[in-house]
PDB file of C-alpha atoms in Angstrom:
ATOM      1  CA  MET A 514     154.640  89.963 112.421  1.00 46.00           C
ATOM      2  CA  GLY A 515     154.931  89.787 116.176  1.00 44.00           C
ATOM      3  CA  THR A 516     151.131  90.203 116.573  1.00 45.00           C
ATOM      4  CA  SER A 517     150.445  87.021 114.207  1.00 45.00           C
ATOM      5  CA  VAL A 518     152.909  84.939 116.260  1.00 40.00           C
ATOM      6  CA  ASP A 519     151.340  85.996 119.534  1.00 44.00           C
ATOM      7  CA  ALA A 520     147.917  85.274 118.102  1.00 43.00           C
ATOM      8  CA  ALA A 521     149.141  81.811 117.068  1.00 40.00           C
ATOM      9  CA  ILE A 522     150.664  81.013 120.480  1.00 38.00           C
ATOM     10  CA  LYS A 523     147.215  82.269 122.157  1.00 44.00           C
ATOM     11  CA  GLU A 524     145.283  80.184 119.834  1.00 43.00           C
ATOM     12  CA  GLU A 525     147.534  77.067 120.446  1.00 41.00           C
ATOM     13  CA  ASN A 526     147.346  77.473 124.229  1.00 45.00           C
ATOM     14  CA  GLY A 527     143.719  78.337 124.098  1.00 42.00           C
ATOM     15  CA  ASN A 528     141.492  79.615 126.912  1.00 42.00           C
ATOM     16  CA  VAL A 529     142.102  77.346 130.058  1.00 40.00           C
ATOM     17  CA  ALA A 530     138.418  77.167 130.623  1.00 44.00           C
ATOM     18  CA  GLU A 531     137.789  75.972 127.072  1.00 54.00           C
ATOM     19  CA  LYS A 532     140.793  73.639 127.153  1.00 73.00           C
ATOM     20  CA  LYS A 533     139.864  69.848 127.338  1.00 86.00           C
ATOM     21  CA  PRO A 534     141.756  68.257 130.193  1.00 94.00           C
ATOM     22  CA  ILE A 535     144.293  65.657 129.342  1.00 95.00           C
ATOM     23  CA  VAL A 536     143.285  62.250 130.562  1.00 97.00           C
ATOM     24  CA  VAL A 537     145.433  59.083 130.809  1.00 97.00           C
ATOM     25  CA  PHE A 538     143.682  55.950 131.884  1.00 97.00           C
ATOM     26  CA  VAL A 539     145.972  53.727 134.067  1.00 96.00           C
ATOM     27  CA  LEU A 540     144.963  50.025 133.981  1.00 93.00           C
ATOM     28  CA  GLY A 541     146.788  46.931 135.226  1.00 89.00           C
ATOM     29  CA  GLY A 542     145.849  43.813 137.514  1.00 85.00           C
ATOM     30  CA  PRO A 543     146.140  43.899 141.282  1.00 83.00           C
ATOM     31  CA  GLY A 544     149.584  43.959 142.307  1.00 82.00           C
ATOM     32  CA  SER A 545     150.899  45.274 138.847  1.00 88.00           C
ATOM     33  CA  GLY A 546     152.508  48.226 140.696  1.00 87.00           C
ATOM     34  CA  LYS A 547     150.476  50.989 138.904  1.00 90.00           C
ATOM     35  CA  GLY A 548     149.947  52.816 142.392  1.00 89.00           C
ATOM     36  CA  THR A 549     153.558  53.266 142.739  1.00 90.00           C
ATOM     37  CA  GLN A 550     154.043  54.413 139.364  1.00 94.00           C
ATOM     38  CA  CYS A 551     151.191  56.885 139.461  1.00 94.00           C
ATOM     39  CA  ALA A 552     153.016  58.563 142.413  1.00 94.00           C
ATOM     40  CA  ASN A 553     156.239  58.819 140.310  1.00 94.00           C
ATOM     41  CA  ILE A 554     154.277  60.242 137.352  1.00 95.00           C
ATOM     42  CA  VAL A 555     152.658  62.839 139.502  1.00 96.00           C
ATOM     43  CA  GLN A 556     156.129  63.897 141.055  1.00 94.00           C
ATOM     44  CA  HIS A 557     157.832  64.106 137.745  1.00 94.00           C
ATOM     45  CA  PHE A 558     155.188  65.295 135.162  1.00 94.00           C
ATOM     46  CA  GLY A 559     152.655  67.401 137.269  1.00 95.00           C
ATOM     47  CA  TYR A 560     149.709  65.183 136.765  1.00 97.00           C
ATOM     48  CA  THR A 561     146.759  64.862 139.452  1.00 97.00           C
ATOM     49  CA  HIS A 562     146.210  61.113 140.357  1.00 97.00           C
ATOM     50  CA  LEU A 563     142.567  60.212 140.621  1.00 97.00           C
ATOM     51  CA  SER A 564     141.699  56.740 141.788  1.00 93.00           C
ATOM     52  CA  ALA A 565     138.071  55.705 141.335  1.00 90.00           C
ATOM     53  CA  GLY A 566     138.152  53.434 144.207  1.00 87.00           C
ATOM     54  CA  ASP A 567     139.624  56.100 146.644  1.00 92.00           C
ATOM     55  CA  LEU A 568     136.968  58.637 145.527  1.00 95.00           C
ATOM     56  CA  LEU A 569     134.092  56.183 146.207  1.00 93.00           C
ATOM     57  CA  ARG A 570     135.564  55.229 149.676  1.00 92.00           C
ATOM     58  CA  ALA A 571     135.988  59.004 150.396  1.00 95.00           C
ATOM     59  CA  GLU A 572     132.399  59.631 149.458  1.00 95.00           C
ATOM     60  CA  ILE A 573     131.180  56.896 151.888  1.00 94.00           C
ATOM     61  CA  LYS A 574     133.313  58.100 154.706  1.00 94.00           C
ATOM     62  CA  SER A 575     131.882  61.549 154.300  1.00 94.00           C
ATOM     63  CA  GLY A 576     128.526  60.276 155.387  1.00 91.00           C
ATOM     64  CA  SER A 577     126.626  62.241 152.536  1.00 92.00           C
ATOM     65  CA  GLU A 578     123.285  60.966 150.891  1.00 92.00           C
ATOM     66  CA  ASN A 579     125.278  59.688 148.013  1.00 91.00           C
ATOM     67  CA  GLY A 580     127.991  57.858 150.083  1.00 94.00           C
ATOM     68  CA  THR A 581     125.159  56.082 152.032  1.00 94.00           C
ATOM     69  CA  MET A 582     123.771  54.814 148.624  1.00 93.00           C
ATOM     70  CA  ILE A 583     127.091  53.938 147.392  1.00 92.00           C
ATOM     71  CA  GLN A 584     127.657  51.938 150.696  1.00 91.00           C
ATOM     72  CA  GLU A 585     124.345  50.137 150.616  1.00 91.00           C
ATOM     73  CA  MET A 586     125.037  48.977 146.925  1.00 87.00           C
ATOM     74  CA  ILE A 587     128.378  47.767 147.826  1.00 82.00           C
ATOM     75  CA  LYS A 588     126.936  45.813 150.817  1.00 83.00           C
ATOM     76  CA  GLU A 589     124.436  44.237 148.521  1.00 84.00           C
ATOM     77  CA  GLY A 590     127.119  43.139 146.176  1.00 77.00           C
ATOM     78  CA  LYS A 591     125.713  45.483 143.477  1.00 79.00           C
ATOM     79  CA  ILE A 592     127.882  47.406 141.049  1.00 78.00           C
ATOM     80  CA  VAL A 593     128.092  51.132 141.654  1.00 86.00           C
ATOM     81  CA  PRO A 594     126.472  52.870 138.409  1.00 91.00           C
ATOM     82  CA  SER A 595     129.128  54.223 136.116  1.00 94.00           C
ATOM     83  CA  GLU A 596     127.503  57.726 136.221  1.00 95.00           C
ATOM     84  CA  VAL A 597     128.125  57.905 140.087  1.00 94.00           C
ATOM     85  CA  THR A 598     131.724  57.231 139.687  1.00 95.00           C
ATOM     86  CA  ILE A 599     131.982  59.583 136.786  1.00 96.00           C
ATOM     87  CA  LYS A 600     130.370  62.449 138.601  1.00 95.00           C
ATOM     88  CA  LEU A 601     132.936  62.040 141.483  1.00 96.00           C
ATOM     89  CA  LEU A 602     135.772  61.931 138.929  1.00 97.00           C
ATOM     90  CA  GLN A 603     134.390  65.178 137.187  1.00 96.00           C
ATOM     91  CA  LYS A 604     134.014  66.877 140.570  1.00 95.00           C
ATOM     92  CA  ALA A 605     137.588  65.868 141.720  1.00 97.00           C
ATOM     93  CA  MET A 606     139.009  67.172 138.247  1.00 96.00           C
ATOM     94  CA  GLN A 607     137.186  70.400 138.671  1.00 95.00           C
ATOM     95  CA  GLU A 608     138.251  71.074 142.156  1.00 95.00           C
ATOM     96  CA  SER A 609     142.044  70.110 141.477  1.00 95.00           C
ATOM     97  CA  GLY A 610     142.801  73.236 139.521  1.00 93.00           C
ATOM     98  CA  ASN A 611     144.885  70.899 137.139  1.00 96.00           C
ATOM     99  CA  ASP A 612     144.341  70.021 133.520  1.00 95.00           C
ATOM    100  CA  LYS A 613     146.269  66.714 133.554  1.00 96.00           C
ATOM    101  CA  PHE A 614     144.899  63.496 135.131  1.00 97.00           C
ATOM    102  CA  LEU A 615     145.873  60.009 135.807  1.00 97.00           C
ATOM    103  CA  ILE A 616     142.658  58.220 136.151  1.00 97.00           C
ATOM    104  CA  ASP A 617     143.640  54.926 138.061  1.00 93.00           C
ATOM    105  CA  GLY A 618     141.644  51.601 137.842  1.00 88.00           C
ATOM    106  CA  PHE A 619     138.920  53.087 135.645  1.00 92.00           C
ATOM    107  CA  PRO A 620     137.272  52.277 133.345  1.00 94.00           C
ATOM    108  CA  ARG A 621     136.892  48.938 134.862  1.00 89.00           C
ATOM    109  CA  ASN A 622     134.685  47.474 132.117  1.00 93.00           C
ATOM    110  CA  GLU A 623     133.373  48.372 128.712  1.00 94.00           C
ATOM    111  CA  GLU A 624     130.064  50.009 130.073  1.00 94.00           C
ATOM    112  CA  ASN A 625     132.364  52.270 132.240  1.00 95.00           C
ATOM    113  CA  ARG A 626     134.390  53.228 129.273  1.00 96.00           C
ATOM    114  CA  ALA A 627     131.411  54.085 126.942  1.00 96.00           C
ATOM    115  CA  ALA A 628     129.605  55.967 129.891  1.00 97.00           C
ATOM    116  CA  PHE A 629     132.840  58.138 130.574  1.00 97.00           C
ATOM    117  CA  GLU A 630     133.216  59.148 126.907  1.00 96.00           C
ATOM    118  CA  SER A 631     129.573  59.890 126.492  1.00 96.00           C
ATOM    119  CA  ILE A 632     129.113  61.974 129.886  1.00 96.00           C
ATOM    120  CA  THR A 633     132.561  63.813 129.780  1.00 95.00           C
ATOM    121  CA  LYS A 634     133.017  63.813 125.988  1.00 95.00           C
ATOM    122  CA  ILE A 635     136.827  63.182 126.697  1.00 95.00           C
ATOM    123  CA  GLU A 636     138.676  60.542 125.111  1.00 95.00           C
ATOM    124  CA  PRO A 637     141.888  59.532 126.845  1.00 96.00           C
ATOM    125  CA  GLU A 638     145.181  60.645 125.284  1.00 96.00           C
ATOM    126  CA  PHE A 639     146.297  57.193 125.842  1.00 96.00           C
ATOM    127  CA  VAL A 640     146.009  54.280 128.081  1.00 96.00           C
ATOM    128  CA  LEU A 641     148.999  53.188 130.263  1.00 96.00           C
ATOM    129  CA  PHE A 642     148.753  49.384 130.705  1.00 94.00           C
ATOM    130  CA  PHE A 643     150.991  47.618 133.226  1.00 93.00           C
ATOM    131  CA  ASP A 644     151.250  44.182 131.824  1.00 90.00           C
ATOM    132  CA  CYS A 645     152.392  41.581 134.576  1.00 87.00           C
ATOM    133  CA  SER A 646     151.944  37.785 134.707  1.00 82.00           C
ATOM    134  CA  GLU A 647     149.437  36.484 137.348  1.00 82.00           C
ATOM    135  CA  GLU A 648     152.224  34.579 139.084  1.00 83.00           C
ATOM    136  CA  GLU A 649     154.130  37.733 139.642  1.00 85.00           C
ATOM    137  CA  MET A 650     151.246  39.836 140.891  1.00 84.00           C
ATOM    138  CA  GLU A 651     150.146  36.902 143.235  1.00 83.00           C
ATOM    139  CA  ARG A 652     153.782  36.723 144.645  1.00 84.00           C
ATOM    140  CA  ARG A 653     153.911  40.597 145.162  1.00 84.00           C
ATOM    141  CA  LEU A 654     150.384  40.699 146.739  1.00 84.00           C
ATOM    142  CA  LEU A 655     151.126  37.804 149.212  1.00 80.00           C
ATOM    143  CA  ASN A 656     154.637  39.276 150.024  1.00 78.00           C
ATOM    144  CA  ARG A 657     153.227  42.798 150.874  1.00 70.00           C
ATOM    145  CA  ASN A 658     152.787  43.531 154.362  1.00 52.00           C
ATOM    146  CA  GLN A 659     149.887  45.944 154.354  1.00 57.00           C
ATOM    147  CA  GLY A 660     147.572  43.761 156.437  1.00 53.00           C
ATOM    148  CA  ARG A 661     145.034  44.022 153.721  1.00 56.00           C
ATOM    149  CA  VAL A 662     141.981  41.774 154.099  1.00 52.00           C
ATOM    150  CA  ASP A 663     141.592  41.194 150.394  1.00 55.00           C
ATOM    151  CA  ASP A 664     145.090  39.880 150.112  1.00 55.00           C
ATOM    152  CA  ASN A 665     144.485  36.133 150.608  1.00 73.00           C
ATOM    153  CA  ILE A 666     145.067  33.705 147.763  1.00 77.00           C
ATOM    154  CA  GLU A 667     141.506  32.806 147.106  1.00 76.00           C
ATOM    155  CA  THR A 668     140.469  36.693 146.753  1.00 77.00           C
ATOM    156  CA  ILE A 669     143.474  37.471 144.977  1.00 79.00           C
ATOM    157  CA  ARG A 670     142.629  35.039 142.297  1.00 81.00           C
ATOM    158  CA  LYS A 671     139.041  36.174 142.024  1.00 81.00           C
ATOM    159  CA  ARG A 672     140.399  39.776 141.497  1.00 80.00           C
ATOM    160  CA  PHE A 673     142.577  38.527 138.551  1.00 83.00           C
ATOM    161  CA  LYS A 674     139.551  36.718 137.042  1.00 83.00           C
ATOM    162  CA  VAL A 675     137.405  40.071 137.347  1.00 82.00           C
ATOM    163  CA  PHE A 676     140.307  42.009 135.907  1.00 83.00           C
ATOM    164  CA  LEU A 677     140.764  39.682 132.954  1.00 83.00           C
ATOM    165  CA  GLU A 678     137.079  39.426 132.199  1.00 83.00           C
ATOM    166  CA  SER A 679     136.097  43.143 132.660  1.00 86.00           C
ATOM    167  CA  SER A 680     139.232  45.311 132.128  1.00 90.00           C
ATOM    168  CA  ILE A 681     141.117  43.455 129.248  1.00 90.00           C
ATOM    169  CA  PRO A 682     138.178  44.146 126.724  1.00 92.00           C
ATOM    170  CA  VAL A 683     138.703  47.936 127.612  1.00 95.00           C
ATOM    171  CA  VAL A 684     142.498  47.551 126.743  1.00 94.00           C
ATOM    172  CA  GLU A 685     141.648  45.808 123.673  1.00 95.00           C
ATOM    173  CA  TYR A 686     139.256  48.477 122.511  1.00 96.00           C
ATOM    174  CA  TYR A 687     141.816  51.308 122.972  1.00 97.00           C
ATOM    175  CA  ASP A 688     144.586  49.103 121.549  1.00 96.00           C
ATOM    176  CA  SER A 689     142.460  48.939 118.211  1.00 96.00           C
ATOM    177  CA  LYS A 690     142.658  52.615 118.183  1.00 96.00           C
ATOM    178  CA  GLY A 691     146.418  52.769 118.696  1.00 96.00           C
ATOM    179  CA  LYS A 692     145.897  54.389 122.320  1.00 96.00           C
ATOM    180  CA  VAL A 693     147.542  51.717 124.453  1.00 96.00           C
ATOM    181  CA  ARG A 694     151.228  52.151 125.854  1.00 96.00           C
ATOM    182  CA  LYS A 695     152.075  48.784 127.181  1.00 94.00           C
ATOM    183  CA  ILE A 696     154.642  48.430 129.983  1.00 93.00           C
ATOM    184  CA  ASP A 697     156.263  45.346 131.050  1.00 91.00           C
ATOM    185  CA  ALA A 698     155.503  45.657 134.682  1.00 91.00           C
ATOM    186  CA  ALA A 699     157.306  42.586 135.932  1.00 87.00           C
ATOM    187  CA  LYS A 700     160.489  44.464 136.038  1.00 91.00           C
ATOM    188  CA  SER A 701     162.028  46.387 139.137  1.00 90.00           C
ATOM    189  CA  VAL A 702     160.113  49.704 140.069  1.00 91.00           C
ATOM    190  CA  GLU A 703     163.196  51.633 138.738  1.00 93.00           C
ATOM    191  CA  GLU A 704     163.153  50.053 135.268  1.00 94.00           C
ATOM    192  CA  VAL A 705     159.428  50.293 134.933  1.00 94.00           C
ATOM    193  CA  PHE A 706     159.577  53.990 135.673  1.00 95.00           C
ATOM    194  CA  GLU A 707     162.215  54.457 133.068  1.00 95.00           C
ATOM    195  CA  ALA A 708     159.732  52.951 130.537  1.00 95.00           C
ATOM    196  CA  VAL A 709     156.973  55.179 131.923  1.00 95.00           C
ATOM    197  CA  LYS A 710     159.307  58.257 131.611  1.00 95.00           C
ATOM    198  CA  ALA A 711     160.170  57.554 128.097  1.00 94.00           C
ATOM    199  CA  ILE A 712     156.316  57.388 127.116  1.00 94.00           C
ATOM    200  CA  PHE A 713     155.494  60.721 128.985  1.00 93.00           C
ATOM    201  CA  THR A 714     158.589  62.546 127.636  1.00 90.00           C
ATOM    202  CA  GLN A 715     157.841  61.458 124.078  1.00 82.00           C
ATOM    203  CA  LYS A 716     154.302  62.964 124.559  1.00 69.00           C
ATOM    204  CA  TYR A 717     155.848  66.364 125.718  1.00 59.00           C
ATOM    205  CA  GLU A 718     158.384  66.414 122.829  1.00 60.00           C
ATOM    206  CA  LYS A 719     155.448  66.022 120.394  1.00 57.00           C
ATOM    207  CA  VAL A 720     153.597  68.914 122.004  1.00 49.00           C
ATOM    208  CA  LYS A 721     156.833  71.024 121.882  1.00 50.00           C
ATOM    209  CA  ARG A 722     157.295  70.317 118.199  1.00 54.00           C
ATOM    210  CA  HIS A 723     153.766  71.167 117.487  1.00 47.00           C
ATOM    211  CA  ARG A 724     154.304  74.417 119.147  1.00 46.00           C
ATOM    212  CA  CYS A 725     157.507  75.065 117.281  1.00 52.00           C
ATOM    213  CA  SER A 726     155.846  74.317 113.872  1.00 52.00           C
ATOM    214  CA  ILE A 727     153.248  77.047 114.809  1.00 52.00           C
ATOM    215  CA  LEU A 728     155.987  79.716 115.480  1.00 52.00           C
TER     216      LEU A 728
END
């Protein structure tokens, strides 16, 4: 009897090498507070936080051939091909030694989304969407004292427009598959994290129940 239980646990846990990583896409407009919440999720739930923008910037800084190509494309106002960003994400996932990832600010559009699923063969566990009004995001961005060049009113509004046109269709696609967990991001940091915690705790309860049913 003990052997069959052990076998069931082994089968459930799977070989780490064969186990598909758990991916959560984190989307929200500029100033929605998703960066702050990602840091909280990492601390409380052991995920690795990967920001597509940070990975591209790090690659440029490294001075690699790939980095130079990315820099040239950005300079010319071209969009970096999805494959390039996805390869950087895959590399970071492999090097992290973890199997749970928050992918922040990606996919930025439908093309990114389709390419990610096609190249990695991974569908996100769910999409954490930080929903916040433009007025509130604008107020936050203008108030934050980070000296960011892109935090002036005209640029902020352009970033909102890009987000609405490009990223909202991604949210709608996953919503049609029942994978979107929407958070009211206009609340305080503490209140928002309570809502985030409830979503992640619920996920772990489901996993625990699944394991108990096997036993």
